[in-house]
Amino acid sequence: MAKKTRRTPLVADRRYPSAERKKTPAKASRSSRSTGGKTGARAKPKAAARRKPAPRRGGRGGGGGLIGWFGRLIRGAFGLIWGFSWRMGMVIALLIGAGIGYHYTLLPEMTTLLDGRARGSVTLLDREGNVFAWRGDQFGGVVTTDTVSPYLKHAIVATEDKRFYRHFGLSPRGVASAVRINLSEGRGPLSGHGGSTITQQTAKLLCLGEPFDPQAGQTEAEYEANCRQGTLWRKVKEAIYAMAMETKYTKDEILTIYMNRAFLGAGARGFEAASQRYFGKSAAEVTPAEAAMLAGLLVAPTRFAPTNNLTRAQNRAKVIVGLMEDQGFLTTAEAEQARNQPAELSEAAAARAGGYFADWVMDEAPEFFGGKTTEDVIIKTTLDQDIQAAAEEAMKFVFQEKVSEGSKAQAAIVIMSADGAVRGMVGGRKTRVSGVFNRATQAKRQTGSAFKPFVYATALDLGASPLDTVVDEAFCMNIPGSGQWCPENYTHKHYGAVTLTEALKKSLNIPAVKTSEKYGRDKVRIVASEFGIDSDLAAGPALALGASESTLIEMTGAYAGILNGGSSVTPFGLTELRLMGDDAPLFGATGGIGERVIRTEAAEQLIWMLEKVVSEGTGQRAQLKDWQVAGKTGTTQQARDAWFIGFTADYVTGVWMGYDDNTPLKGVTGSGLPAEIWHETMVRVHEGRTPKPLPMRGPIPPHRPEGQPADGGAEGGVGGAVNQILRGIFGGGAN
């Protein structure tokens, strides 16, 4: 192809003024060039271009018609929606960003969020200094992701949020999965599974930064319930707060907050407290099986607490072990070992000793160091865990072996030293419980014949002898305002002149009333009250028969006063209270031996009389091999209450039996099942101990003016008493 050369301007082109050349259409110039470019030839003016006809309306071409109109409508609507959406999205994004920024500025240093308890804890130690119970919110100390066992850290992540280290605080996949599961199980989309990440759960534990304020008129339980709300708006705020946390803290810092604030059942706040509570070891030392059990508590702390149901907790832990294995946190061998050797409770946690006792001590402690403490408190107590176990075993044995199946009868046991130090307490047939009605300390019941020793204590202190006599015969009294009152013996028989010892041994009612009236029922009331029976005492003559109500711990404490030689005691369980971390106690024992009530000689004589009750009288079922035992039975009207309270040289034990609704017992008196419960308890308590004699004193002949009978009868004095003893060695039963 020939190379095109630039055309040299023609001379003719120069003939026209420049203005005219400008008016020459470009196409015309090109046309003239296309004709061969003849010199001097002028291009013909091009005809005016035809005007393009406008498209016809309603035609098919050019997008007209209904379809075109509809298309334009759709494009317009889409544009409107798109414009609104991106503007709205921008507004929402700005609001979320503002919310994140706002919370970011308010979030404190991570270390200030680790102990979020609104109240403190109480750790209870037995007499040897071993932990046996906890109360309040237990916080074992700060743990971090670096200090806990790696098994525990991995168990938490595997259980609660396997993508924890990859998301930004929210897990859309987790939420979608939770909604799907909820709908498939017939619940609302937000009911049940929440799909919350560990960060969101931590935000909830922090209550979105709203601290508990006791002055706001809201209880702690109400505050926590409000923090756990699952409404849609609450979820939105929770998500924003979670993203602010992700911005402020590292992943390990968020997990650290979570591990320290999570509630894990039995009052344990945080994994260190839970590990100490259930396994007696630090969270740094837990095995894979123990770590899995702890992580399994997160979904339902009370339900899966191993102290409530160990088997259920172990089964839950096996599920967690499977998750840890699936996610590569455990090898197959480690997982198999964890399944074959599940976690077990520590000895203290398994025993759950002294639930009733712990509740009582908490009630006895000052409130600001007890149930409402804001400090971490350690209380050393008088509890002997071996004695406590003995009482629980005895209760269980008697009800399994000697009480008909399905019986609703209840019982309670109190064991104490002669100084009033309580060594064991069972407040009902269910022994391993807490926070329930304690029949040993809260139930006020009629004492029946168990009250009679205080009638004879009064008489002995005023100079009577155990060998003094009183006539057991038909007897009536006129009570002002009530008319005639005629007490009866349990056997509905009369035994004539009997000694005070025989009257107590057989638990005769008429001699007890006569003795009370002779020496002054007001004095009897004073002696009983000073021995620690603080309940309202009956004003009438029925006082001598135990018509008044009292608690088992009061009655047992009163008998302890007899054992210690006649001084009052205040039953106590607390020996020392101090703040955790302090060596010096804030205060010591809250009870003990008080003032003398009766003379030592009178107390020792009364012990001699009470020993006869067990060795020869109504309390024979309470006898212990090689040990001297003193005690008294008691049965109230219509057998609504049955008692046995007695002691050896080492311990005083009281037993009560009855129905909570005052239904009469069938075939039960104080000399029956209560004496057997007492016997079974004390056999276990005294196992391995060297027998000791009771501090008792035999009868001393009374010193009286010559010829004056003991009570005005014809057969008074020592000689008559001896004759009556010989006559009354064989007597009928009593209560």
XYZ file of C-alpha atoms in Angstrom:
735
model
C 0.000 0.000 0.000
C 1.307 3.378 -0.969
C 2.325 5.578 1.862
C 0.001 8.497 2.319
C 1.696 11.875 2.117
C 0.514 15.070 3.563
C -1.110 17.204 0.880
C 0.555 20.491 0.071
C -1.935 23.352 0.394
C -3.249 24.515 -2.982
C -2.827 28.011 -4.193
C -6.561 28.204 -4.689
C -7.054 27.538 -0.995
C -5.345 30.744 -0.274
C -7.800 32.708 -2.318
C -10.474 32.539 0.288
C -10.308 34.562 3.417
C -9.669 32.655 6.587
C -13.137 33.431 7.863
C -14.717 31.732 4.947
C -12.548 28.721 5.347
C -13.763 28.383 8.869
C -17.304 28.203 7.652
C -16.519 25.305 5.345
C -17.848 22.110 6.810
C -15.225 19.545 7.606
C -17.109 16.883 5.765
C -17.203 19.024 2.663
C -13.439 19.442 2.775
C -13.033 15.738 3.120
C -15.464 15.264 0.250
C -13.530 17.572 -1.989
C -10.384 15.755 -1.126
C -12.070 12.487 -1.949
C -12.834 13.711 -5.521
C -9.280 13.780 -6.326
C -8.545 17.218 -5.061
C -8.860 18.981 -8.444
C -7.334 22.375 -8.501
C -9.892 25.181 -8.521
C -12.929 22.992 -7.947
C -15.243 24.302 -5.286
C -17.056 21.808 -3.038
C -20.741 21.775 -3.360
C -22.618 22.751 -0.301
C -24.005 19.722 1.435
C -27.724 19.519 1.664
C -29.209 20.075 5.076
C -29.434 16.834 7.029
C -32.792 15.433 7.465
C -34.308 15.861 10.882
C -34.574 12.531 12.689
C -38.206 11.755 13.243
C -39.296 11.503 16.891
C -40.184 7.995 17.989
C -43.797 7.228 17.847
C -45.589 6.913 21.151
C -47.049 3.625 21.953
C -44.789 1.847 19.562
C -42.624 -1.113 20.344
C -39.288 0.456 19.598
C -37.165 2.681 21.848
C -38.402 1.162 25.198
C -41.798 2.695 24.900
C -45.088 1.254 25.986
C -46.232 -0.424 29.183
C -43.128 -2.531 29.580
C -40.894 0.460 29.282
C -42.974 2.404 31.764
C -42.871 -0.490 34.208
C -39.121 -0.839 33.811
C -38.638 2.842 34.520
C -40.867 2.487 37.605
C -38.789 -0.457 38.923
C -35.542 1.386 38.270
C -36.880 4.404 40.074
C -38.094 2.413 43.076
C -34.821 0.521 43.281
C -32.901 3.742 43.180
C -35.074 5.219 45.914
C -34.657 2.120 48.129
C -30.936 1.966 47.496
C -30.537 5.605 48.331
C -32.522 5.247 51.530
C -30.742 2.034 52.515
C -27.192 3.238 52.196
C -28.051 6.446 53.960
C -29.814 4.505 56.724
C -26.898 2.076 56.938
C -24.546 4.978 57.306
C -26.682 6.370 60.143
C -26.803 2.977 61.918
C -23.083 2.479 61.466
C -22.440 5.917 62.917
C -24.728 5.161 65.889
C -23.029 1.797 66.519
C -19.658 3.438 66.233
C -20.738 6.139 68.646
C -22.029 3.488 71.077
C -18.792 1.535 70.870
C -16.802 4.689 71.387
C -18.941 5.731 74.328
C -18.541 2.409 76.134
C -14.853 2.295 75.232
C -14.265 5.529 77.103
C -16.099 4.187 80.189
C -14.493 0.751 80.373
C -12.005 0.634 83.282
C -8.750 -1.233 83.535
C -9.225 -4.972 83.231
C -7.842 -5.671 86.711
C -10.660 -3.733 88.378
C -13.313 -6.041 86.885
C -12.098 -9.391 88.202
C -13.921 -9.533 91.551
C -17.435 -8.360 90.911
C -19.142 -9.722 94.004
C -21.683 -7.574 95.779
C -21.080 -9.469 99.034
C -18.250 -11.337 100.662
C -17.721 -14.955 101.595
C -17.635 -16.941 104.813
C -15.394 -19.985 105.113
C -16.236 -22.234 108.069
C -13.566 -24.347 109.754
C -14.113 -27.229 112.173
C -12.439 -27.506 115.570
C -9.285 -28.880 113.873
C -9.088 -25.986 111.397
C -10.344 -27.936 108.360
C -12.844 -26.388 105.946
C -16.284 -27.993 106.120
C -18.653 -25.387 104.680
C -18.873 -22.153 102.742
C -21.442 -19.402 102.729
C -21.900 -16.219 100.724
C -20.100 -15.601 97.427
C -16.817 -17.436 97.494
C -13.968 -15.848 95.525
C -10.833 -17.937 95.632
C -8.555 -15.296 94.150
C -7.640 -13.925 90.740
C -6.730 -16.318 87.948
C -5.570 -15.425 84.439
C -5.280 -17.318 81.179
C -1.602 -17.773 81.998
C -2.070 -19.094 85.546
C -4.956 -21.547 85.133
C -4.435 -25.053 83.887
C -4.350 -25.031 80.056
C -6.914 -27.834 80.188
C -9.342 -25.477 81.914
C -8.762 -22.664 79.440
C -9.312 -25.035 76.515
C -12.389 -26.601 78.121
C -14.027 -23.181 78.473
C -13.320 -22.204 74.867
C -14.379 -25.603 73.504
C -17.631 -25.481 75.441
C -18.709 -21.880 75.124
C -17.131 -20.336 72.016
C -14.814 -22.338 69.772
C -14.287 -19.320 67.459
C -13.464 -17.022 70.367
C -10.011 -16.094 69.114
C -11.258 -15.424 65.549
C -14.350 -13.225 65.842
C -14.772 -9.547 66.722
C -17.038 -10.107 69.696
C -20.070 -11.359 67.796
C -20.597 -14.620 65.948
C -23.282 -14.373 63.230
C -22.864 -18.094 62.557
C -23.410 -18.830 66.227
C -26.536 -16.657 66.379
C -27.966 -18.236 63.222
C -27.287 -21.720 64.582
C -28.926 -20.840 67.906
C -32.022 -19.431 66.185
C -32.296 -22.570 64.068
C -32.040 -24.824 67.129
C -34.591 -22.763 69.077
C -37.107 -22.860 66.240
C -36.575 -26.593 65.720
C -37.273 -27.162 69.422
C -40.521 -25.200 69.304
C -39.283 -22.062 71.076
C -39.031 -18.476 69.994
C -35.933 -17.468 68.012
C -34.395 -15.745 71.045
C -35.598 -18.221 73.668
C -33.222 -20.889 74.919
C -29.946 -20.976 73.050
C -28.566 -17.480 72.578
C -25.528 -18.045 70.435
C -23.635 -15.615 72.640
C -19.881 -15.452 72.412
C -17.653 -15.468 75.482
C -17.301 -11.717 74.990
C -21.077 -11.259 75.052
C -21.376 -13.481 78.126
C -18.699 -11.391 79.822
C -20.624 -8.242 78.923
C -23.662 -9.787 80.563
C -21.630 -10.683 83.680
C -20.569 -7.041 83.835
C -24.250 -6.054 83.442
C -23.180 -3.804 80.567
C -21.241 -1.643 82.985
C -24.134 -1.028 85.388
C -22.848 -1.755 88.944
C -25.075 -3.065 91.718
C -26.329 -0.276 93.956
C -27.860 -1.465 97.260
C -29.367 1.991 97.752
C -31.410 1.736 94.553
C -34.141 -0.289 96.253
C -33.252 -3.403 94.296
C -32.078 -6.680 95.791
C -29.000 -8.426 94.475
C -31.167 -11.199 93.034
C -33.355 -8.661 91.205
C -30.250 -6.901 89.915
C -28.804 -10.130 88.539
C -32.135 -11.092 86.990
C -32.244 -7.743 85.209
C -28.701 -8.282 83.933
C -29.740 -11.646 82.446
C -32.672 -10.267 80.456
C -32.874 -11.664 76.930
C -34.966 -9.011 75.186
C -34.054 -7.905 71.662
C -33.066 -4.409 72.796
C -30.919 -5.865 75.563
C -29.218 -8.094 72.984
C -28.450 -5.067 70.810
C -26.892 -3.181 73.730
C -25.000 -6.313 74.721
C -23.549 -6.617 71.202
C -22.377 -2.994 71.198
C -20.830 -3.379 74.638
C -19.120 -6.605 73.532
C -17.551 -4.878 70.512
C -16.353 -2.068 72.767
C -14.695 -4.686 74.975
C -13.033 -6.238 71.951
C -11.653 -2.809 71.120
C -10.479 -2.067 74.654
C -9.108 -5.436 75.804
C -7.176 -8.325 74.343
C -8.816 -11.708 73.911
C -6.945 -13.133 76.901
C -7.997 -10.201 79.057
C -11.659 -10.784 78.159
C -11.316 -14.477 78.961
C -9.634 -13.596 82.259
C -12.575 -11.396 83.264
C -14.945 -14.193 82.320
C -13.074 -16.834 84.326
C -13.078 -14.683 87.458
C -16.697 -13.504 87.369
C -18.621 -16.597 86.227
C -20.995 -18.132 88.793
C -20.294 -21.856 89.138
C -22.738 -23.078 91.776
C -22.512 -23.599 95.557
C -21.715 -19.917 96.053
C -18.513 -20.108 93.979
C -17.691 -17.014 91.920
C -14.883 -17.667 89.480
C -13.009 -20.815 88.563
C -10.491 -20.596 91.394
C -13.270 -20.621 94.000
C -15.083 -23.440 92.188
C -11.932 -25.543 91.934
C -11.236 -25.071 95.642
C -14.890 -25.702 96.491
C -15.290 -28.958 94.574
C -11.777 -30.407 94.350
C -9.820 -28.762 97.163
C -7.120 -27.578 94.766
C -6.139 -24.549 92.709
C -7.496 -23.993 89.218
C -3.878 -24.226 88.055
C -3.762 -27.896 89.033
C -6.968 -29.364 87.618
C -6.852 -32.410 85.388
C -8.687 -32.699 82.034
C -11.589 -34.492 83.765
C -11.825 -31.807 86.466
C -11.489 -29.009 83.917
C -14.336 -30.515 81.890
C -16.559 -30.741 84.983
C -15.868 -27.098 85.855
C -16.553 -25.913 82.296
C -19.742 -27.970 82.265
C -21.116 -25.830 85.099
C -21.351 -22.742 82.888
C -24.566 -23.779 81.172
C -26.484 -24.478 84.419
C -24.424 -24.057 87.617
C -26.995 -25.330 90.102
C -28.189 -28.264 88.015
C -24.706 -29.534 87.200
C -23.032 -28.748 90.535
C -21.317 -31.988 91.589
C -22.370 -31.395 95.194
C -25.998 -31.654 94.054
C -25.657 -34.662 91.753
C -22.189 -36.047 91.109
C -23.309 -38.537 88.452
C -25.063 -35.838 86.448
C -21.978 -33.618 86.661
C -19.737 -36.462 85.498
C -21.987 -37.212 82.514
C -21.938 -33.536 81.550
C -18.132 -33.537 81.831
C -17.912 -36.435 79.366
C -19.690 -34.292 76.774
C -17.128 -31.513 77.334
C -14.266 -33.990 77.017
C -15.688 -34.994 73.623
C -15.756 -31.364 72.488
C -12.167 -30.843 73.619
C -11.104 -33.934 71.699
C -12.969 -32.907 68.537
C -11.353 -29.471 68.583
C -7.850 -30.812 69.108
C -7.392 -29.715 72.721
C -7.031 -33.305 73.951
C -5.423 -36.313 72.365
C -7.448 -39.471 72.001
C -5.524 -41.040 74.891
C -6.106 -38.033 77.175
C -9.805 -37.953 76.346
C -10.185 -41.657 76.979
C -8.468 -41.368 80.353
C -10.700 -38.429 81.342
C -13.801 -40.458 80.483
C -12.599 -43.576 82.314
C -11.469 -41.674 85.409
C -14.081 -38.941 85.963
C -13.532 -36.142 88.464
C -14.389 -36.823 92.105
C -15.272 -34.385 94.871
C -12.792 -33.506 97.582
C -13.375 -35.081 100.990
C -14.804 -31.855 102.410
C -17.095 -31.291 99.436
C -18.257 -34.906 99.426
C -18.996 -34.875 103.148
C -21.016 -31.676 103.014
C -20.816 -31.914 106.778
C -22.793 -29.791 109.149
C -25.269 -28.060 106.873
C -27.641 -27.421 109.774
C -24.731 -26.534 112.028
C -23.276 -24.101 109.470
C -26.643 -22.371 109.076
C -26.938 -22.029 112.853
C -23.442 -20.564 113.210
C -24.195 -18.071 110.440
C -27.305 -16.990 112.334
C -25.305 -16.656 115.544
C -22.547 -14.547 113.951
C -22.975 -10.770 113.670
C -24.927 -10.056 110.500
C -22.290 -7.726 109.061
C -19.770 -10.590 109.273
C -22.285 -13.301 108.418
C -25.014 -13.417 105.811
C -24.567 -9.776 104.767
C -20.801 -9.509 104.929
C -18.999 -7.518 102.280
C -15.674 -8.929 103.465
C -14.142 -12.374 103.125
C -14.479 -13.896 106.587
C -13.090 -17.056 108.188
C -14.999 -18.537 111.130
C -13.512 -21.290 113.257
C -16.172 -23.404 114.942
C -16.664 -26.121 117.535
C -17.793 -28.731 114.999
C -16.252 -32.187 115.209
C -16.721 -33.771 111.790
C -16.433 -37.320 113.180
C -19.181 -36.618 115.706
C -21.270 -34.958 113.013
C -20.902 -38.018 110.804
C -21.844 -40.260 113.742
C -25.093 -38.350 114.290
C -25.998 -38.449 110.600
C -25.285 -42.185 110.365
C -27.320 -42.920 113.494
C -30.292 -40.963 112.186
C -30.157 -42.779 108.863
C -29.762 -46.213 110.489
C -32.735 -45.921 112.841
C -35.105 -44.561 110.199
C -34.091 -47.238 107.699
C -34.222 -50.136 110.131
C -36.893 -49.241 112.696
C -39.328 -46.745 111.161
C -42.010 -47.836 108.731
C -41.416 -46.889 105.124
C -43.245 -43.761 104.072
C -43.397 -42.316 107.573
C -43.308 -38.513 107.660
C -41.945 -38.423 111.219
C -38.968 -36.148 111.774
C -36.132 -36.103 114.264
C -33.284 -33.856 115.390
C -30.023 -34.384 117.253
C -27.688 -32.030 119.128
C -24.358 -33.105 120.624
C -22.314 -30.786 122.843
C -19.617 -30.697 125.476
C -20.396 -29.829 129.090
C -19.311 -26.237 128.418
C -21.951 -25.782 125.692
C -19.618 -26.229 122.695
C -21.790 -27.845 120.004
C -19.950 -30.730 118.327
C -22.656 -31.957 115.983
C -26.160 -31.054 114.868
C -28.788 -32.689 112.698
C -31.937 -30.693 112.126
C -33.984 -33.263 110.211
C -33.976 -36.597 108.417
C -32.366 -35.108 105.327
C -28.912 -34.595 106.695
C -26.953 -33.073 103.796
C -28.891 -29.902 103.210
C -28.613 -26.218 104.004
C -30.955 -23.265 104.171
C -33.878 -25.397 105.375
C -35.928 -25.571 108.563
C -33.712 -26.652 111.445
C -35.710 -28.629 113.991
C -32.794 -28.613 116.420
C -32.783 -24.834 116.800
C -36.044 -23.500 115.360
C -38.769 -25.935 116.391
C -40.361 -25.087 119.751
C -42.039 -28.177 121.145
C -43.505 -29.249 124.477
C -40.821 -30.906 126.564
C -42.917 -33.376 128.523
C -41.123 -35.369 131.195
C -37.734 -34.248 129.891
C -38.399 -31.120 131.987
C -38.718 -33.017 135.300
C -34.987 -32.964 136.192
C -35.294 -29.212 136.780
C -38.078 -29.802 139.297
C -35.815 -32.141 141.252
C -32.785 -29.851 140.721
C -34.724 -27.139 142.543
C -35.645 -29.481 145.383
C -32.074 -30.785 145.772
C -30.636 -27.278 145.741
C -33.039 -26.334 148.510
C -31.872 -29.234 150.686
C -33.945 -32.230 149.620
C -32.339 -35.655 149.322
C -32.739 -38.164 146.483
C -34.092 -40.492 149.153
C -36.809 -38.159 150.374
C -40.257 -39.558 149.771
C -43.457 -38.273 148.284
C -46.799 -40.058 148.151
C -47.965 -41.070 144.695
C -51.749 -41.134 144.942
C -54.838 -39.700 143.348
C -54.333 -35.976 143.418
C -56.299 -32.906 142.363
C -55.706 -29.187 142.559
C -58.052 -26.267 142.277
C -56.642 -23.801 139.758
C -58.165 -20.315 139.989
C -59.998 -19.479 136.806
C -59.679 -23.031 135.442
C -61.288 -25.254 138.055
C -60.060 -28.586 139.289
C -57.028 -30.194 137.704
C -56.136 -33.842 138.376
C -52.831 -35.043 136.877
C -52.391 -38.729 136.044
C -49.359 -40.962 135.715
C -48.501 -42.362 132.289
C -49.420 -45.865 133.559
C -52.650 -44.649 135.178
C -51.433 -46.385 138.371
C -50.341 -45.113 141.781
C -47.304 -46.374 143.679
C -47.771 -44.950 147.157
C -44.828 -43.386 148.942
C -41.852 -43.254 146.583
C -38.463 -41.598 146.797
C -37.628 -38.674 144.568
C -35.183 -40.976 142.792
C -37.863 -43.565 142.116
C -40.334 -40.912 141.003
C -37.819 -39.628 138.444
C -36.739 -43.130 137.426
C -40.333 -44.111 136.641
C -41.210 -40.632 135.341
C -44.215 -40.380 137.654
C -46.292 -37.260 137.121
C -48.048 -36.850 140.485
C -44.832 -36.835 142.567
C -43.294 -34.316 140.157
C -46.245 -31.934 140.567
C -46.238 -32.349 144.348
C -42.499 -31.672 144.546
C -42.829 -28.580 142.348
C -45.646 -27.225 144.479
C -43.828 -28.018 147.723
C -40.580 -26.242 146.847
C -42.248 -23.542 144.773
C -43.097 -23.631 141.102
C -41.753 -20.072 140.801
C -38.390 -21.346 142.004
C -38.586 -24.213 139.485
C -39.237 -21.671 136.749
C -36.212 -19.619 137.840
C -33.900 -22.642 137.940
C -35.025 -23.826 134.478
C -34.642 -20.339 133.035
C -31.174 -19.883 134.511
C -30.121 -23.220 133.078
C -30.916 -21.763 129.655
C -34.512 -22.699 128.892
C -35.456 -19.240 127.680
C -38.840 -20.063 126.194
C -41.996 -18.891 127.959
C -42.556 -21.242 130.873
C -46.034 -22.239 131.942
C -47.398 -20.361 134.962
C -49.599 -23.186 136.275
C -48.769 -26.450 138.046
C -48.475 -28.253 134.672
C -45.048 -26.575 134.475
C -43.648 -29.619 136.311
C -44.884 -31.942 133.551
C -43.218 -30.069 130.707
C -46.245 -28.171 129.449
C -43.927 -25.387 128.283
C -42.274 -25.323 124.869
C -38.567 -25.261 124.207
C -36.049 -26.030 121.478
C -33.818 -29.078 121.447
C -30.652 -26.995 121.657
C -31.990 -25.171 124.732
C -32.860 -28.418 126.471
C -29.541 -30.045 125.603
C -27.699 -26.971 126.888
C -29.677 -27.111 130.148
C -28.639 -30.750 130.674
C -25.026 -29.715 129.949
C -25.379 -27.393 132.939
C -26.221 -30.391 135.109
C -23.179 -32.312 133.830
C -20.736 -29.462 134.441
C -21.691 -29.236 138.124
C -24.618 -26.856 138.128
C -23.510 -23.833 136.064
C -25.492 -22.443 133.173
C -24.163 -22.737 129.653
C -24.858 -20.838 126.483
C -24.603 -23.259 123.553
C -22.118 -21.929 121.020
C -20.551 -22.944 117.743
C -18.278 -19.999 116.905
C -14.860 -19.872 118.551
C -13.014 -17.333 116.397
C -13.823 -14.892 113.607
C -11.229 -13.125 111.487
C -10.950 -11.485 108.103
C -9.243 -13.484 105.387
C -5.578 -12.572 105.299
C -5.517 -11.338 108.901
C -3.932 -13.300 111.718
C -5.588 -11.499 114.622
C -9.209 -12.548 115.303
C -11.863 -9.859 115.564
C -13.579 -11.716 118.400
C -13.784 -15.148 119.989
C -16.328 -17.576 121.404
C -19.902 -16.363 121.702
C -20.952 -18.686 124.540
C -19.771 -21.097 127.183
C -20.160 -21.644 130.916
C -22.001 -18.921 132.772
C -23.104 -18.373 136.331
C -23.796 -21.115 138.852
C -27.462 -22.127 139.085
C -27.476 -24.866 141.732
C -24.916 -26.178 144.209
C -22.330 -28.663 142.924
C -23.542 -31.244 145.464
C -27.099 -30.882 144.187
C -25.955 -31.292 140.567
C -23.965 -34.416 141.395
C -26.913 -35.918 143.262
C -29.169 -35.165 140.323
C -26.702 -36.928 138.005
C -26.911 -39.948 140.322
C -30.694 -39.901 140.026
C -30.550 -39.548 136.223
C -28.122 -42.468 136.010
C -30.806 -44.605 137.684
C -33.235 -43.587 134.917
C -30.948 -45.250 132.361
C -29.640 -48.165 134.390
C -32.988 -49.128 135.980
C -35.824 -46.996 134.650
C -37.430 -45.685 131.476
C -34.187 -44.923 129.636
C -32.663 -48.407 129.547
C -32.475 -48.489 125.746
C -29.870 -45.744 125.944
C -27.357 -47.832 127.874
C -23.778 -47.962 126.555
C -21.381 -50.811 127.207
C -18.705 -49.868 129.770
C -19.988 -46.298 130.064
C -22.093 -44.724 132.782
C -25.023 -42.875 131.226
C -27.464 -40.415 132.776
C -30.534 -39.101 131.025
C -34.266 -38.587 130.878
C -37.076 -39.582 128.571
C -39.950 -37.309 127.688
C -43.299 -37.769 125.981
C -45.960 -35.091 125.661
C -49.730 -35.407 125.643
C -51.041 -37.686 122.880
C -47.393 -38.471 122.015
C -46.955 -35.439 119.787
C -43.329 -35.128 120.922
C -40.845 -37.713 122.146
C -37.484 -36.841 123.708
C -34.388 -38.405 125.122
C -31.646 -36.199 126.527
C -28.685 -37.725 128.277
C -24.947 -37.609 128.794
C -21.769 -39.490 129.539
C -18.753 -37.905 131.213
C -17.684 -36.571 127.778
C -20.752 -35.453 125.837
C -24.369 -34.383 126.209
C -26.753 -35.429 123.451
C -30.367 -34.468 122.925
C -32.814 -36.209 120.585
C -36.313 -35.064 119.614
C -38.804 -36.908 117.454
C -42.236 -35.910 116.153
C -44.243 -34.651 113.200
C -43.920 -31.129 111.859
C -47.721 -30.765 111.844
C -48.098 -32.064 115.445
C -49.683 -35.338 114.355
C -49.443 -37.809 117.278
C -46.729 -40.436 117.025
C -47.953 -44.026 116.861
C -46.385 -46.314 119.427
C -43.463 -43.976 120.069
C -42.389 -42.618 123.446
C -39.173 -41.062 124.617
C -38.062 -44.443 125.946
C -38.398 -45.924 122.451
C -37.056 -44.571 119.177
C -35.518 -41.356 120.586
C -33.551 -43.428 123.107
C -32.458 -45.728 120.294
C -31.334 -42.815 118.122
C -29.418 -41.520 121.151
C -27.843 -44.933 121.694
C -26.802 -45.347 118.039
C -25.320 -41.859 118.023
C -23.336 -42.248 121.225
C -22.042 -45.726 120.325
C -20.413 -44.152 117.278
C -19.246 -41.063 119.164
C -17.561 -43.086 121.935
C -15.961 -45.665 119.681
C -12.298 -45.939 120.625
C -12.616 -43.724 123.710
C -11.628 -44.791 127.214
C -14.687 -45.002 129.519
C -14.902 -42.377 132.255
C -17.169 -42.327 135.304
C -19.897 -39.748 135.667
C -19.293 -36.930 138.175
C -22.117 -38.123 140.399
C -22.638 -38.374 144.147
C -24.834 -40.889 145.952
C -27.578 -39.716 148.317
C -26.650 -38.037 151.579
C -29.074 -38.573 154.479
C -30.881 -35.263 155.010
C -30.297 -33.328 158.214
C -33.638 -32.409 159.764
C -34.942 -31.705 163.244
C -35.716 -34.918 165.091
C -39.132 -36.381 164.302
C -39.779 -34.206 161.221
C -40.755 -36.357 158.224
C -39.502 -35.574 154.750
C -42.862 -34.374 153.464
C -45.194 -34.766 156.430
C -46.018 -38.391 155.634
C -45.880 -41.259 158.110
C -43.112 -43.011 156.232
C -40.559 -40.228 155.938
C -36.871 -40.190 156.679
C -34.077 -42.457 155.590
C -35.538 -45.625 157.047
C -38.843 -45.142 155.274
C -37.031 -44.242 152.082
C -34.982 -47.439 152.163
C -38.136 -49.465 152.684
C -39.784 -47.735 149.769
C -36.758 -48.369 147.555
C -36.908 -52.060 148.364
C -40.648 -52.058 147.702
C -40.378 -50.139 144.512
C -37.413 -51.762 142.818
C -39.773 -53.431 140.371
C -42.029 -50.819 138.870
C -44.252 -50.296 135.822
C -43.259 -48.454 132.699
C -43.499 -44.744 132.226
C -42.648 -42.131 129.675
